[in-house]
Amino acid sequence: FYSNSIVFGTTTLTNQPATFFNYGAEMFLVKYDACGTFKWAKKAGGNNEMRARGVATDANGNVFVTGYFNSDTLSFGTSPIKLVNRSYWDGFLVKYDSLGTVLWAKLLGGDDIDRAYGLTTDAAGNAYVTGTFSSTYIVCGTDSTPNLDGANSQDVFVAKFDANGNSQWITCGTGDYDDLGYGVGVDAAGNVYVGGSFGSTNIQFGSIILPLNSYNDIFLAKLDMNGTPQWVRTAGSSDNDQCLSLATDAAGNSFITGYLGYNTNGTFGTITVVNPNASYEAYIAKYDANGTALWANGIIGNDYTYSQGSSVRLDAAGNPYIIGFYNSDSLKLGPVTLYNNSLVTYGGGDTVYDIFVAKYKSSNGYLNWARTAGDTRQDFGDAIATGPNNALYIAGEFYSPSITFAGITLTTTDTDGDVFIASNIATSTVTPDICMVTVDSTSTHNIIYWDKTTVSGVDSFKIYREDVTNIYKHIGTVAYDSLGEYHDYDTVLYANPNATTKRYKLATVDTCGLQGGLSNYHNTIYIIYAGGGQYTWNPLYTIENTANPVNNYVLMRDNLSTGVWVQVAFTAGTQQTIVDPGFATFPNASYYVETIWGISCDPARAIVNTSRSNVKGIAQGGIGFAENALSNSVTVAPNPVSHETQIRSASRISSVELYNSIGQLIIGEKVNNVNSYTLSFSELAAGVYHLKIRTEAGIVYKKLLKQ
């Protein structure tokens, strides 16, 4: 930063005074948590300029920064660790712990101009750096490599350091002119991939030599875990082409971005990227671990314009995201066209740059989405990163009076520009689909189930119910560490399962307090008795925006309304009517309908794999597990229960069965004909349960509430 001071949260970093010989540029490093809360900020610098060009983290939260400086000495805040410049520009690599304390710093340089640009880390905390050097030799720790063309050109270097800052190896890509390494990646096997550009007649890694096609070409090289070159690929057009960033997945697929030369088509292996206009064209391309180009896409502006891909990173699924900037009045990314927010001319270039961000599908390069941001002055997208739970982070600089990301507007402090960092400009908190909704076994209330294991970074789940057409009301919240289910007891006014069907939706609230969108609705099955043993329901069990999930509906009958159910008929999942052919034989029976389908829910306790309707009885509207005349002969206390409850009966007890809210047997115990029995609930989750108690006098049903 060039400013006299820069403010991050509660911390102000001050710069050295600028002089005629000292431009006063220092480095800042700032940490925010996943919610955007400021944690700390650090600075580094000396008596002249420095640039931070790459930042990476490891699994322990340590932070690595690389770049270059031309101060006599490079200091890192108040740390006693300092680096002494060997010549004009030297590269550096510094490691901070998660609290911002400097652990070590290494000089990357020789007797001339040497710069570090790209940085990555692996699972073991090793750091990999790439850049360029003009020195006779570049020294990285105890390792060095020569510039094979002397000091008349810039060569590529790639270096590996372990977690303690010890150099492991260094290698170079060389030629007779200027060759630069901008991006570096590593796969799960420890192979290293480096991307950049070269202007030499030929570029050479080890014994591999490839010729230049134009003014500047793109290169991509693979090194093994010891730094030995395995293959090199070149790409580009007949003009000036650059690879500015690289990202590699665990399998060794590499994604590169940058720009292609003016008014010329670009070639990546056997793939041609067409540039139909007189412009510099941003691109993204994918190569496999063997160096085969799998796909490549151009990002097309109007005539006499410039667009650039500045940074590429991958999400957990391996899908690439890129950020960059453009000054065309429109920018075509496949089927999507973005428009410059400072549109001045039509069909050509505007002198003002805007930011673009895009996500592609890893397997085929199809565009998932694209976004733009900017205002009336220059705005640049420089870096992008991904995180857990679909988190996306972008950074850059803006000179416009204000800039807006996802509804949040930032206002610049002066006309010299500010830095921005933004998260989730095109994504939101993930909402898992509802797995199913059902009526409980006593036909007293509805239950909503979801599989919470499909998401992380979630604080809680919000449940919504439709009481007015297309208007969903928040009816309850369930913490993430609770079961993935919600019992809707609001049955007096709104959600009586014996009176109507209901639709439900779900939303998540992440650990930052941000709520995601509503899921697709599921509706319950509500059956009515039409006479003659016929039951109907309307609507079918429905999942919004989804094909009919039901294979068959099954009619279940409880002959004496005592809780013993048998299947008596079934029909196709597209039907809304079913008949019991033996209904006349069982005048006191109760009925419900349940689904046969491929859905199976795991609310982190017991598998639930069918949805059921309300219960209807022909003679008395029986509701399965209903308390009967014998209920008064048995007491269950305490109820509600926290740990254990005592069952006492006037007649001796022979067995006790405990069922959950959807009729699944949880506990079944034979009792040695006693009048008193203690049942433990300490291992069970909170909720509604049903006791089936067999006594000498008959079967007794009791409802219990576990707190």
XYZ file of C-alpha atoms in Angstrom:
707
model
C 0.000 0.000 0.000
C 1.146 3.527 -0.859
C -1.172 5.394 1.501
C 0.192 7.026 4.618
C -2.005 4.597 6.519
C -4.516 1.865 5.863
C -7.284 0.750 8.217
C -8.543 -2.801 8.733
C -11.206 -3.192 11.399
C -9.716 -1.771 14.574
C -6.116 -1.790 13.318
C -4.331 1.005 11.468
C -1.141 0.190 9.578
C 1.168 3.143 8.860
C 3.516 3.488 5.913
C 7.014 4.909 5.795
C 7.194 8.467 4.434
C 7.594 8.617 0.671
C 10.680 10.387 -0.730
C 12.120 11.049 -4.170
C 14.022 7.769 -3.996
C 11.466 5.845 -1.993
C 7.966 5.309 -3.308
C 6.852 4.039 0.065
C 5.035 0.845 -0.957
C 4.645 -1.667 1.869
C 2.903 -5.014 2.182
C -0.169 -5.680 4.294
C -1.540 -9.037 5.397
C -5.002 -9.109 6.963
C -7.035 -11.993 8.358
C -10.829 -12.230 8.529
C -12.847 -15.158 9.825
C -15.406 -16.966 7.677
C -18.060 -14.423 8.664
C -15.952 -11.457 7.588
C -15.020 -10.449 11.128
C -11.630 -8.756 11.312
C -9.022 -10.752 13.287
C -5.650 -9.077 12.732
C -3.519 -7.127 10.259
C 0.257 -7.095 9.752
C 2.626 -5.124 7.571
C 6.096 -5.580 6.115
C 8.465 -3.270 4.280
C 11.705 -1.362 4.266
C 13.283 1.802 2.960
C 11.960 1.320 -0.572
C 9.309 -0.745 -2.351
C 7.937 -4.256 -1.972
C 5.138 -6.285 -3.559
C 3.187 -9.223 -2.143
C 2.125 -11.400 -5.092
C 0.936 -14.687 -3.607
C -0.714 -15.910 -0.417
C -1.607 -19.437 0.702
C -2.611 -21.236 3.886
C -2.009 -24.729 5.223
C -4.200 -27.157 7.155
C -3.116 -25.642 10.492
C -4.123 -22.104 9.584
C -0.566 -20.906 8.957
C -0.225 -18.242 6.273
C 2.484 -18.056 3.596
C 3.206 -14.920 1.552
C 5.557 -14.491 -1.387
C 6.590 -11.503 -3.483
C 9.619 -9.277 -4.035
C 11.295 -6.138 -2.634
C 14.101 -3.676 -3.408
C 14.634 -2.248 0.064
C 18.038 -2.708 1.643
C 16.339 -4.712 4.385
C 12.888 -6.247 4.580
C 11.277 -6.111 8.031
C 8.081 -7.863 9.101
C 6.422 -5.518 11.571
C 7.896 -5.905 15.032
C 9.364 -9.341 14.311
C 13.138 -9.637 14.790
C 13.288 -11.636 11.541
C 14.674 -9.583 8.659
C 15.881 -10.233 5.113
C 18.861 -8.434 3.549
C 18.660 -7.655 -0.174
C 21.441 -9.169 -2.291
C 21.037 -6.865 -5.286
C 18.183 -4.838 -6.803
C 14.939 -6.825 -6.571
C 14.888 -10.032 -4.525
C 12.069 -12.460 -3.897
C 10.892 -13.536 -0.455
C 8.802 -16.229 1.228
C 7.475 -15.662 4.747
C 5.386 -17.866 7.033
C 3.002 -16.576 9.718
C 1.113 -18.639 12.257
C -2.662 -18.368 12.625
C -2.272 -15.441 15.064
C -0.079 -13.416 12.713
C 3.286 -14.161 14.324
C 6.182 -14.481 11.876
C 7.675 -17.981 12.085
C 10.367 -17.688 9.416
C 11.275 -15.831 6.233
C 13.475 -16.828 3.295
C 15.266 -14.806 0.644
C 14.859 -15.809 -2.998
C 17.471 -13.960 -5.009
C 20.882 -13.402 -6.479
C 22.916 -10.622 -8.052
C 20.230 -9.082 -10.288
C 16.445 -8.743 -10.589
C 14.533 -11.701 -9.110
C 10.806 -11.823 -8.425
C 8.442 -14.404 -6.898
C 4.872 -14.490 -8.224
C 3.087 -17.774 -7.497
C 2.633 -19.792 -4.309
C 0.856 -22.921 -3.103
C 1.052 -25.402 -0.223
C 0.390 -29.120 0.154
C -1.226 -31.248 2.862
C 2.080 -31.588 4.732
C 2.600 -27.836 4.924
C 5.328 -27.700 2.261
C 5.419 -24.474 0.255
C 6.057 -24.169 -3.493
C 7.081 -20.884 -5.112
C 7.527 -19.847 -8.729
C 8.708 -16.655 -10.355
C 11.492 -15.301 -12.529
C 15.170 -14.449 -12.086
C 17.784 -12.496 -14.026
C 20.620 -13.217 -11.607
C 23.542 -15.378 -12.625
C 22.291 -17.734 -9.923
C 19.142 -17.628 -7.838
C 19.617 -18.866 -4.288
C 16.708 -20.263 -2.262
C 17.907 -21.312 1.161
C 20.708 -23.843 0.642
C 19.700 -24.562 -2.963
C 20.497 -22.587 -6.097
C 20.159 -22.840 -9.856
C 21.958 -20.940 -12.626
C 20.554 -18.710 -15.322
C 21.755 -20.690 -18.323
C 21.767 -17.617 -20.563
C 23.716 -15.553 -18.071
C 22.177 -12.320 -16.883
C 20.830 -11.338 -20.292
C 17.376 -12.844 -19.792
C 14.796 -13.819 -17.227
C 14.383 -17.513 -16.435
C 11.593 -19.360 -14.610
C 12.319 -20.827 -11.192
C 10.330 -23.285 -9.071
C 11.362 -23.974 -5.470
C 10.094 -26.201 -2.679
C 10.409 -25.491 1.052
C 9.325 -27.730 3.914
C 7.082 -26.557 6.749
C 10.124 -25.334 8.714
C 11.456 -23.226 5.853
C 14.186 -25.622 4.761
C 14.772 -25.601 1.005
C 14.141 -28.988 -0.613
C 14.986 -28.297 -4.240
C 14.959 -25.629 -6.928
C 14.715 -26.022 -10.688
C 14.407 -23.675 -13.621
C 12.925 -23.206 -17.059
C 15.307 -21.343 -19.283
C 15.710 -19.678 -22.658
C 17.391 -16.802 -24.462
C 14.826 -14.142 -23.552
C 12.266 -13.451 -20.839
C 10.412 -16.406 -19.296
C 8.199 -16.027 -16.213
C 6.443 -18.439 -13.853
C 3.167 -17.035 -12.534
C 1.216 -19.995 -11.127
C 2.130 -23.182 -9.280
C 0.078 -26.161 -8.059
C 0.643 -29.561 -6.495
C -1.352 -32.804 -6.702
C -1.963 -35.479 -4.064
C 1.130 -37.439 -5.174
C 3.423 -34.436 -4.732
C 3.843 -33.672 -8.435
C 4.267 -29.968 -9.111
C 2.715 -27.990 -11.968
C 3.907 -24.556 -13.041
C 2.370 -22.180 -15.552
C 3.519 -18.936 -17.086
C 4.709 -17.349 -20.307
C 7.912 -17.338 -22.334
C 9.412 -15.124 -25.020
C 12.537 -17.178 -25.630
C 13.168 -18.833 -28.987
C 12.806 -22.105 -27.089
C 11.897 -22.867 -23.495
C 13.758 -25.676 -21.770
C 12.926 -27.643 -18.615
C 15.598 -30.279 -18.056
C 16.037 -32.072 -21.373
C 12.613 -30.989 -22.678
C 12.795 -28.189 -25.260
C 9.800 -26.581 -26.955
C 9.833 -23.732 -29.510
C 8.157 -20.332 -29.380
C 5.207 -19.848 -31.731
C 4.785 -16.089 -31.483
C 5.749 -13.039 -29.455
C 4.953 -14.616 -26.083
C 3.510 -18.083 -25.548
C 1.882 -19.858 -22.621
C 3.655 -22.808 -21.004
C 2.515 -25.487 -18.567
C 5.080 -27.871 -17.066
C 4.891 -30.862 -14.749
C 7.672 -31.737 -12.287
C 7.809 -34.822 -10.102
C 8.055 -34.611 -6.325
C 11.833 -34.124 -6.591
C 11.565 -31.272 -9.088
C 12.489 -33.331 -12.154
C 10.616 -32.180 -15.297
C 8.126 -34.743 -16.648
C 6.532 -32.876 -19.546
C 6.012 -29.376 -20.909
C 3.138 -28.040 -23.006
C 2.838 -24.737 -24.847
C -0.291 -22.896 -25.935
C -1.391 -19.576 -27.326
C -1.971 -17.515 -30.430
C 0.224 -15.687 -32.929
C 0.438 -12.665 -30.629
C 1.225 -11.945 -26.979
C -0.261 -14.639 -24.682
C -0.038 -14.982 -20.919
C -0.824 -17.591 -18.259
C -1.297 -15.558 -15.080
C -2.708 -18.145 -12.668
C -2.897 -21.904 -12.192
C -4.841 -24.266 -9.933
C -4.341 -28.030 -9.621
C -6.631 -30.679 -8.134
C -5.644 -33.842 -6.272
C -5.685 -35.927 -9.471
C -3.274 -33.617 -11.264
C -5.741 -31.771 -13.471
C -4.546 -28.202 -13.993
C -6.627 -25.133 -14.796
C -5.001 -22.011 -16.211
C -6.221 -18.499 -16.964
C -4.772 -15.303 -18.402
C -5.260 -13.718 -21.804
C -4.744 -14.456 -25.508
C -3.205 -12.088 -28.023
C -4.855 -9.394 -30.060
C -7.302 -10.504 -32.794
C -5.950 -14.055 -33.079
C -7.284 -17.513 -32.275
C -5.614 -19.458 -29.486
C -4.667 -23.135 -29.490
C -4.543 -25.440 -26.456
C -3.418 -28.861 -27.649
C -5.954 -29.822 -30.306
C -8.513 -27.271 -29.059
C -8.927 -23.910 -30.775
C -10.346 -20.910 -28.937
C -11.764 -18.427 -31.421
C -11.209 -14.710 -30.973
C -13.603 -13.095 -33.476
C -12.745 -9.507 -32.563
C -9.747 -7.203 -32.522
C -9.240 -7.575 -28.785
C -7.225 -9.277 -26.093
C -9.288 -12.198 -24.835
C -9.398 -13.793 -21.386
C -9.534 -17.587 -21.300
C -9.717 -20.632 -19.045
C -8.342 -24.062 -19.994
C -8.060 -27.485 -18.374
C -5.262 -30.051 -18.793
C -5.111 -33.546 -17.325
C -2.164 -35.017 -15.404
C -0.612 -36.246 -18.669
C -0.635 -32.795 -20.222
C -3.600 -33.353 -22.525
C -5.811 -30.316 -23.056
C -9.368 -31.370 -22.132
C -11.250 -28.138 -22.799
C -10.696 -24.419 -23.234
C -13.033 -21.426 -23.301
C -12.515 -17.894 -24.505
C -14.099 -14.862 -22.848
C -14.928 -12.489 -25.657
C -15.102 -8.706 -25.632
C -15.773 -6.189 -28.380
C -13.221 -4.744 -30.817
C -10.270 -2.824 -29.378
C -10.800 -4.062 -25.839
C -8.908 -5.991 -23.200
C -10.030 -8.738 -20.836
C -7.868 -10.748 -18.476
C -8.296 -13.735 -16.198
C -6.308 -12.823 -13.083
C -6.819 -15.802 -10.787
C -8.306 -19.307 -10.822
C -9.148 -21.554 -7.868
C -11.121 -24.788 -7.358
C -13.941 -25.747 -5.003
C -14.176 -29.039 -3.102
C -15.739 -30.727 -6.144
C -12.933 -29.562 -8.430
C -14.978 -26.927 -10.264
C -12.945 -23.861 -11.288
C -13.756 -20.234 -10.479
C -11.993 -17.321 -12.162
C -11.837 -13.600 -11.539
C -10.560 -10.875 -13.822
C -11.445 -7.555 -15.405
C -12.495 -6.110 -18.767
C -13.100 -2.763 -20.473
C -15.448 -3.940 -23.200
C -19.007 -2.645 -23.085
C -20.066 -6.303 -23.023
C -18.317 -9.581 -22.283
C -19.488 -12.972 -23.569
C -18.840 -16.034 -21.428
C -20.493 -18.740 -23.495
C -24.268 -18.327 -23.144
C -23.991 -15.414 -20.688
C -23.266 -11.795 -21.581
C -22.091 -9.338 -18.938
C -22.376 -5.584 -19.391
C -19.915 -2.965 -18.236
C -21.486 -0.854 -15.502
C -19.799 2.281 -16.828
C -21.071 1.858 -20.392
C -19.867 4.772 -22.511
C -19.830 3.403 -26.054
C -21.713 0.604 -27.721
C -20.059 -2.207 -29.631
C -16.555 -1.318 -28.553
C -14.315 -0.504 -25.652
C -14.852 1.690 -22.658
C -11.765 3.066 -20.977
C -13.152 1.947 -17.623
C -12.506 -1.570 -16.308
C -15.098 -3.684 -14.495
C -14.688 -6.946 -12.594
C -15.981 -10.324 -13.733
C -16.281 -13.584 -11.788
C -17.326 -16.927 -13.277
C -17.781 -20.561 -12.295
C -17.313 -23.454 -14.723
C -18.055 -27.162 -14.559
C -14.860 -29.173 -14.225
C -15.898 -32.107 -16.403
C -16.742 -30.223 -19.586
C -16.015 -26.529 -19.128
C -19.661 -25.484 -19.262
C -20.389 -22.163 -17.612
C -22.370 -22.386 -14.359
C -22.765 -18.650 -13.805
C -21.040 -15.310 -14.295
C -21.242 -12.006 -12.424
C -19.891 -8.504 -12.910
C -19.251 -5.576 -10.570
C -17.997 -2.043 -10.975
C -19.021 1.568 -11.376
C -17.841 4.728 -13.107
C -14.072 4.365 -12.601
C -11.444 1.636 -12.778
C -12.179 -1.547 -10.813
C -10.029 -4.693 -10.910
C -10.556 -8.287 -9.815
C -7.199 -9.698 -8.732
C -7.655 -12.823 -6.607
C -10.204 -15.521 -5.831
C -10.425 -18.324 -3.271
C -12.927 -20.956 -2.194
C -13.792 -22.434 1.181
C -16.090 -24.931 2.894
C -19.863 -24.826 2.372
C -19.649 -23.212 -1.077
C -17.859 -20.168 0.317
C -16.331 -17.942 -2.342
C -13.953 -15.064 -1.637
C -12.756 -12.401 -4.065
C -10.335 -9.524 -3.672
C -9.150 -6.609 -5.748
C -9.102 -2.847 -5.918
C -11.681 -0.239 -6.825
C -11.393 3.405 -7.786
C -15.096 3.987 -8.385
C -16.949 6.046 -5.761
C -18.690 2.835 -4.711
C -18.949 -0.816 -5.672
C -21.644 -3.367 -4.845
C -21.350 -7.102 -4.191
C -24.436 -9.210 -3.429
C -26.396 -6.215 -2.200
C -23.562 -4.814 -0.058
C -22.151 -1.479 -1.213
C -18.623 -0.341 -0.375
C -17.683 3.331 -0.647
C -14.125 4.363 -1.438
C -12.332 6.663 0.979
C -10.637 8.757 -1.744
C -9.933 8.856 -5.475
C -6.694 6.880 -5.169
C -8.571 3.613 -4.748
C -9.269 1.113 -2.013
C -8.853 -2.609 -1.522
C -11.913 -4.862 -1.258
C -12.539 -8.391 -0.096
C -15.980 -9.931 -0.528
C -17.544 -13.309 0.146
C -20.339 -15.269 -1.513
C -21.083 -12.807 -4.281
C -23.007 -15.462 -6.202
C -23.711 -18.179 -3.680
C -25.796 -18.471 -0.545
C -25.975 -20.730 2.441
C -26.709 -24.252 1.294
C -30.205 -25.516 2.048
C -30.640 -29.287 2.141
C -33.790 -30.662 0.623
C -36.497 -31.874 2.952
C -36.267 -35.639 2.911
C -39.940 -36.258 3.633
C -42.959 -35.103 5.578
C -45.340 -37.501 7.291
C -48.122 -37.779 9.854
C -47.134 -39.325 13.182
C -48.393 -42.772 14.177
C -51.124 -41.357 16.410
C -52.432 -39.079 13.647
C -52.071 -36.067 15.929
C -49.433 -33.958 14.136
C -47.095 -33.702 11.145
C -43.353 -34.413 11.138
C -40.720 -32.965 8.818
C -37.473 -34.914 8.250
C -34.190 -33.875 6.614
C -30.670 -35.272 6.415
C -28.426 -32.781 8.166
C -25.291 -34.760 7.279
C -25.401 -33.338 3.737
C -24.342 -29.872 4.935
C -21.766 -28.360 7.264
C -21.092 -24.897 8.607
C -24.742 -24.716 9.649
C -25.933 -23.306 12.964
C -29.616 -24.219 12.695
C -32.512 -25.144 10.435
C -35.675 -23.076 10.020
C -38.971 -24.759 9.164
C -41.660 -22.968 7.172
C -45.335 -23.901 6.630
C -47.782 -22.666 4.011
C -50.902 -21.357 5.782
C -51.866 -18.917 3.023
C -51.372 -19.902 -0.613
C -47.717 -19.362 -1.608
C -46.938 -17.620 1.674
C -44.656 -19.589 3.990
C -44.536 -18.778 7.683
C -41.577 -19.567 9.925
C -42.913 -22.025 12.508
C -39.832 -23.354 14.256
C -36.053 -23.640 14.458
C -33.955 -26.749 15.124
C -30.294 -26.544 16.180
C -27.770 -28.349 13.990
C -26.722 -30.664 16.825
C -30.326 -31.848 17.257
C -32.049 -34.512 15.192
C -32.976 -33.624 11.639
C -36.694 -33.551 12.351
C -39.403 -31.138 13.419
C -42.779 -31.977 14.990
C -45.511 -29.507 14.085
C -47.896 -29.432 17.061
C -49.746 -26.330 15.848
C -52.841 -28.443 15.189
C -55.637 -26.345 16.649
C -55.681 -23.590 14.031
C -53.414 -24.589 11.153
C -51.897 -28.042 10.894
C -54.386 -30.681 12.019
C -53.430 -33.735 9.920
C -56.997 -35.045 10.228
C -58.418 -31.926 8.599
C -56.073 -30.898 5.781
C -52.832 -31.418 3.881
C -49.904 -29.091 4.549
C -46.836 -27.926 2.632
C -43.487 -27.394 4.360
C -40.160 -25.837 3.391
C -36.737 -25.736 5.028
C -33.904 -23.186 5.248
C -30.495 -23.186 6.900
C -28.848 -20.504 8.991
C -25.061 -20.648 8.806
C -22.619 -19.977 11.620
C -22.406 -16.345 10.504
C -26.156 -15.911 10.957
C -26.914 -15.834 7.226
C -30.043 -17.645 6.070
C -30.148 -19.579 2.826
C -33.056 -19.834 0.441
C -36.122 -21.971 1.020
C -36.068 -25.569 -0.148
C -38.635 -27.170 -2.417
C -41.849 -27.906 -0.541
C -43.170 -31.342 0.426
C -46.850 -31.823 1.237
C -48.440 -34.358 3.563
C -50.967 -37.006 2.547
C -54.481 -36.304 3.824
C -57.039 -39.071 3.266
C -60.802 -38.885 3.520
C -63.342 -41.725 3.640
C -65.626 -41.765 0.594
C -67.787 -44.718 1.717
C -67.868 -48.327 0.581
C -64.332 -48.965 1.845
C -62.919 -46.269 -0.452
C -60.288 -43.723 0.625
C -59.115 -40.754 -1.437
C -56.430 -38.102 -1.154
C -55.788 -34.904 -3.048
C -53.115 -33.824 -3.726
C -50.680 -36.674 -4.175
C -47.531 -36.598 -2.094
C -45.698 -33.864 -3.986
C -42.161 -32.480 -4.005
C -41.960 -29.074 -5.652
C -40.115 -29.009 -8.999
C -39.581 -32.762 -8.802
C -41.075 -35.737 -10.586
C -43.615 -37.852 -8.693
C -41.528 -39.697 -6.068
C -44.127 -42.359 -5.192
C -44.079 -45.802 -6.797
C -47.156 -47.110 -4.968
C -49.600 -46.155 -2.240
C -50.482 -48.854 0.291
C -53.686 -49.019 2.343
C -53.023 -50.175 5.910
C -55.791 -51.465 8.210
C -55.965 -51.923 11.977
C -58.824 -54.420 12.333
C -59.794 -53.529 15.909
C -58.084 -50.137 16.233
C -55.616 -51.611 18.723
C -52.394 -50.677 16.919
C -51.909 -53.885 14.901
C -51.656 -52.918 11.221
C -51.812 -55.080 8.098
C -51.554 -54.239 4.407
C -54.850 -54.728 2.577
C -54.475 -52.986 -0.812
C -52.099 -50.973 -2.944
C -52.301 -48.781 -6.015
C -49.976 -46.942 -8.395
C -48.189 -43.799 -7.261
C -50.180 -41.738 -9.758
C -53.551 -42.732 -8.251
C -55.538 -40.921 -5.578
C -58.101 -43.586 -4.669
C -57.827 -46.972 -2.985
C -60.434 -49.517 -1.772
C -60.385 -52.141 0.981
C -62.251 -55.142 -0.500
C -62.819 -56.554 3.004
C -64.020 -53.392 4.682
C -67.455 -54.838 5.569
C -65.856 -57.521 7.740
C -64.165 -54.988 10.019
C -66.634 -52.304 11.071
C -64.329 -51.029 13.844
C -61.179 -50.805 11.753
C -58.886 -47.812 11.297
C -56.974 -46.993 8.118
C -54.076 -44.972 6.810
C -52.187 -44.767 3.520
C -48.405 -44.968 3.227
C -45.898 -44.661 0.399
C -43.627 -47.141 -1.331
C -40.716 -45.247 -2.908
C -36.945 -44.907 -3.037
C -36.686 -42.180 -0.407
C -34.826 -42.963 2.803
C -34.170 -40.337 5.465
C -31.493 -40.364 8.129
C -32.231 -37.689 10.729
C -29.119 -38.957 12.593
C -31.033 -41.421 14.746
C -33.129 -43.961 12.845
C -33.755 -44.566 9.171
C -37.181 -43.366 8.017
C -38.255 -44.705 4.634
C -41.979 -44.155 4.212
C -44.501 -41.364 4.556
C -47.941 -42.010 5.959
C -51.237 -40.212 5.940
C -53.571 -39.358 8.755
C -55.578 -42.232 10.259
C -59.275 -42.678 9.492
C -61.696 -45.034 11.243
C -65.020 -46.198 9.755
C -66.923 -46.506 12.996
C -65.205 -44.214 15.450
C -62.496 -42.338 13.649
C -59.897 -44.414 15.500
C -56.362 -43.069 15.579
C -53.997 -46.054 16.166
C -52.230 -46.204 19.539
C -55.291 -44.493 21.015
C -55.710 -44.700 24.764
C -58.644 -47.004 25.603
C -60.863 -47.968 28.530
C -58.020 -49.891 30.194
C -55.808 -46.824 30.222
C -57.049 -45.749 33.634
C -55.774 -49.022 35.137
C -52.170 -48.128 34.272
C -50.194 -45.091 35.403
C -46.972 -43.812 33.874
C -45.028 -41.224 35.874
C -43.259 -38.949 35.512
C -44.622 -37.847 32.161
C -43.023 -35.805 30.599
C -39.885 -37.785 31.389
C -36.196 -36.882 31.371
C -34.356 -40.070 32.330
C -36.713 -42.841 33.458
C -40.370 -43.405 34.171
C -42.306 -45.852 36.338
C -45.128 -47.992 34.875
C -47.656 -49.245 37.445
C -50.602 -51.511 36.601
C -53.512 -52.979 38.562
C -53.047 -56.208 36.583
C -49.702 -57.828 35.973
C -47.556 -56.628 33.054
C -46.191 -59.181 30.546
C -44.436 -56.902 28.008
C -43.622 -53.273 27.304
C -43.019 -51.830 23.831
C -41.928 -48.272 23.038
C -42.559 -46.774 19.591
C -41.317 -43.535 18.092
C -43.519 -40.911 16.508
C -43.810 -42.741 13.184
C -44.565 -46.145 14.635
C -41.098 -47.706 14.665
C -40.346 -50.059 17.556
C -37.559 -48.558 19.680
C -37.669 -50.765 22.791
C -39.324 -54.145 23.238
C -39.004 -55.931 26.569
C -40.694 -58.949 28.099
C -41.647 -58.417 31.714
C -41.954 -61.205 34.267
C -45.600 -60.564 35.204
C -44.998 -57.671 37.570
C -47.207 -54.783 38.576
C -44.447 -52.186 38.400
C -41.714 -51.642 35.814
C -39.068 -48.924 35.309
C -38.282 -47.830 31.752
C -35.096 -45.849 31.007
C -35.145 -42.969 28.505
C -31.616 -41.634 29.078
C -30.308 -42.709 25.637
C -33.303 -41.489 23.656
C -33.739 -38.174 21.910
C -36.390 -35.690 22.940
C -39.773 -36.140 21.297
C -43.102 -37.943 21.418
C -43.186 -41.717 22.091
C -45.928 -44.305 22.519
C -46.096 -47.142 25.031
C -47.819 -50.427 24.259
C -48.279 -52.273 27.559
C -49.601 -55.850 27.615
C -51.320 -56.755 30.865
C -53.481 -59.618 32.029
C -56.505 -57.397 31.392
C -55.495 -56.437 27.839
C -53.400 -53.974 25.875
C -52.972 -50.433 27.145
C -51.625 -47.512 25.086
C -49.967 -44.469 26.622
C -48.359 -41.399 25.077
C -45.067 -40.123 26.553
C -43.104 -36.938 26.040
C -39.298 -37.188 26.403
C -37.771 -33.831 27.370
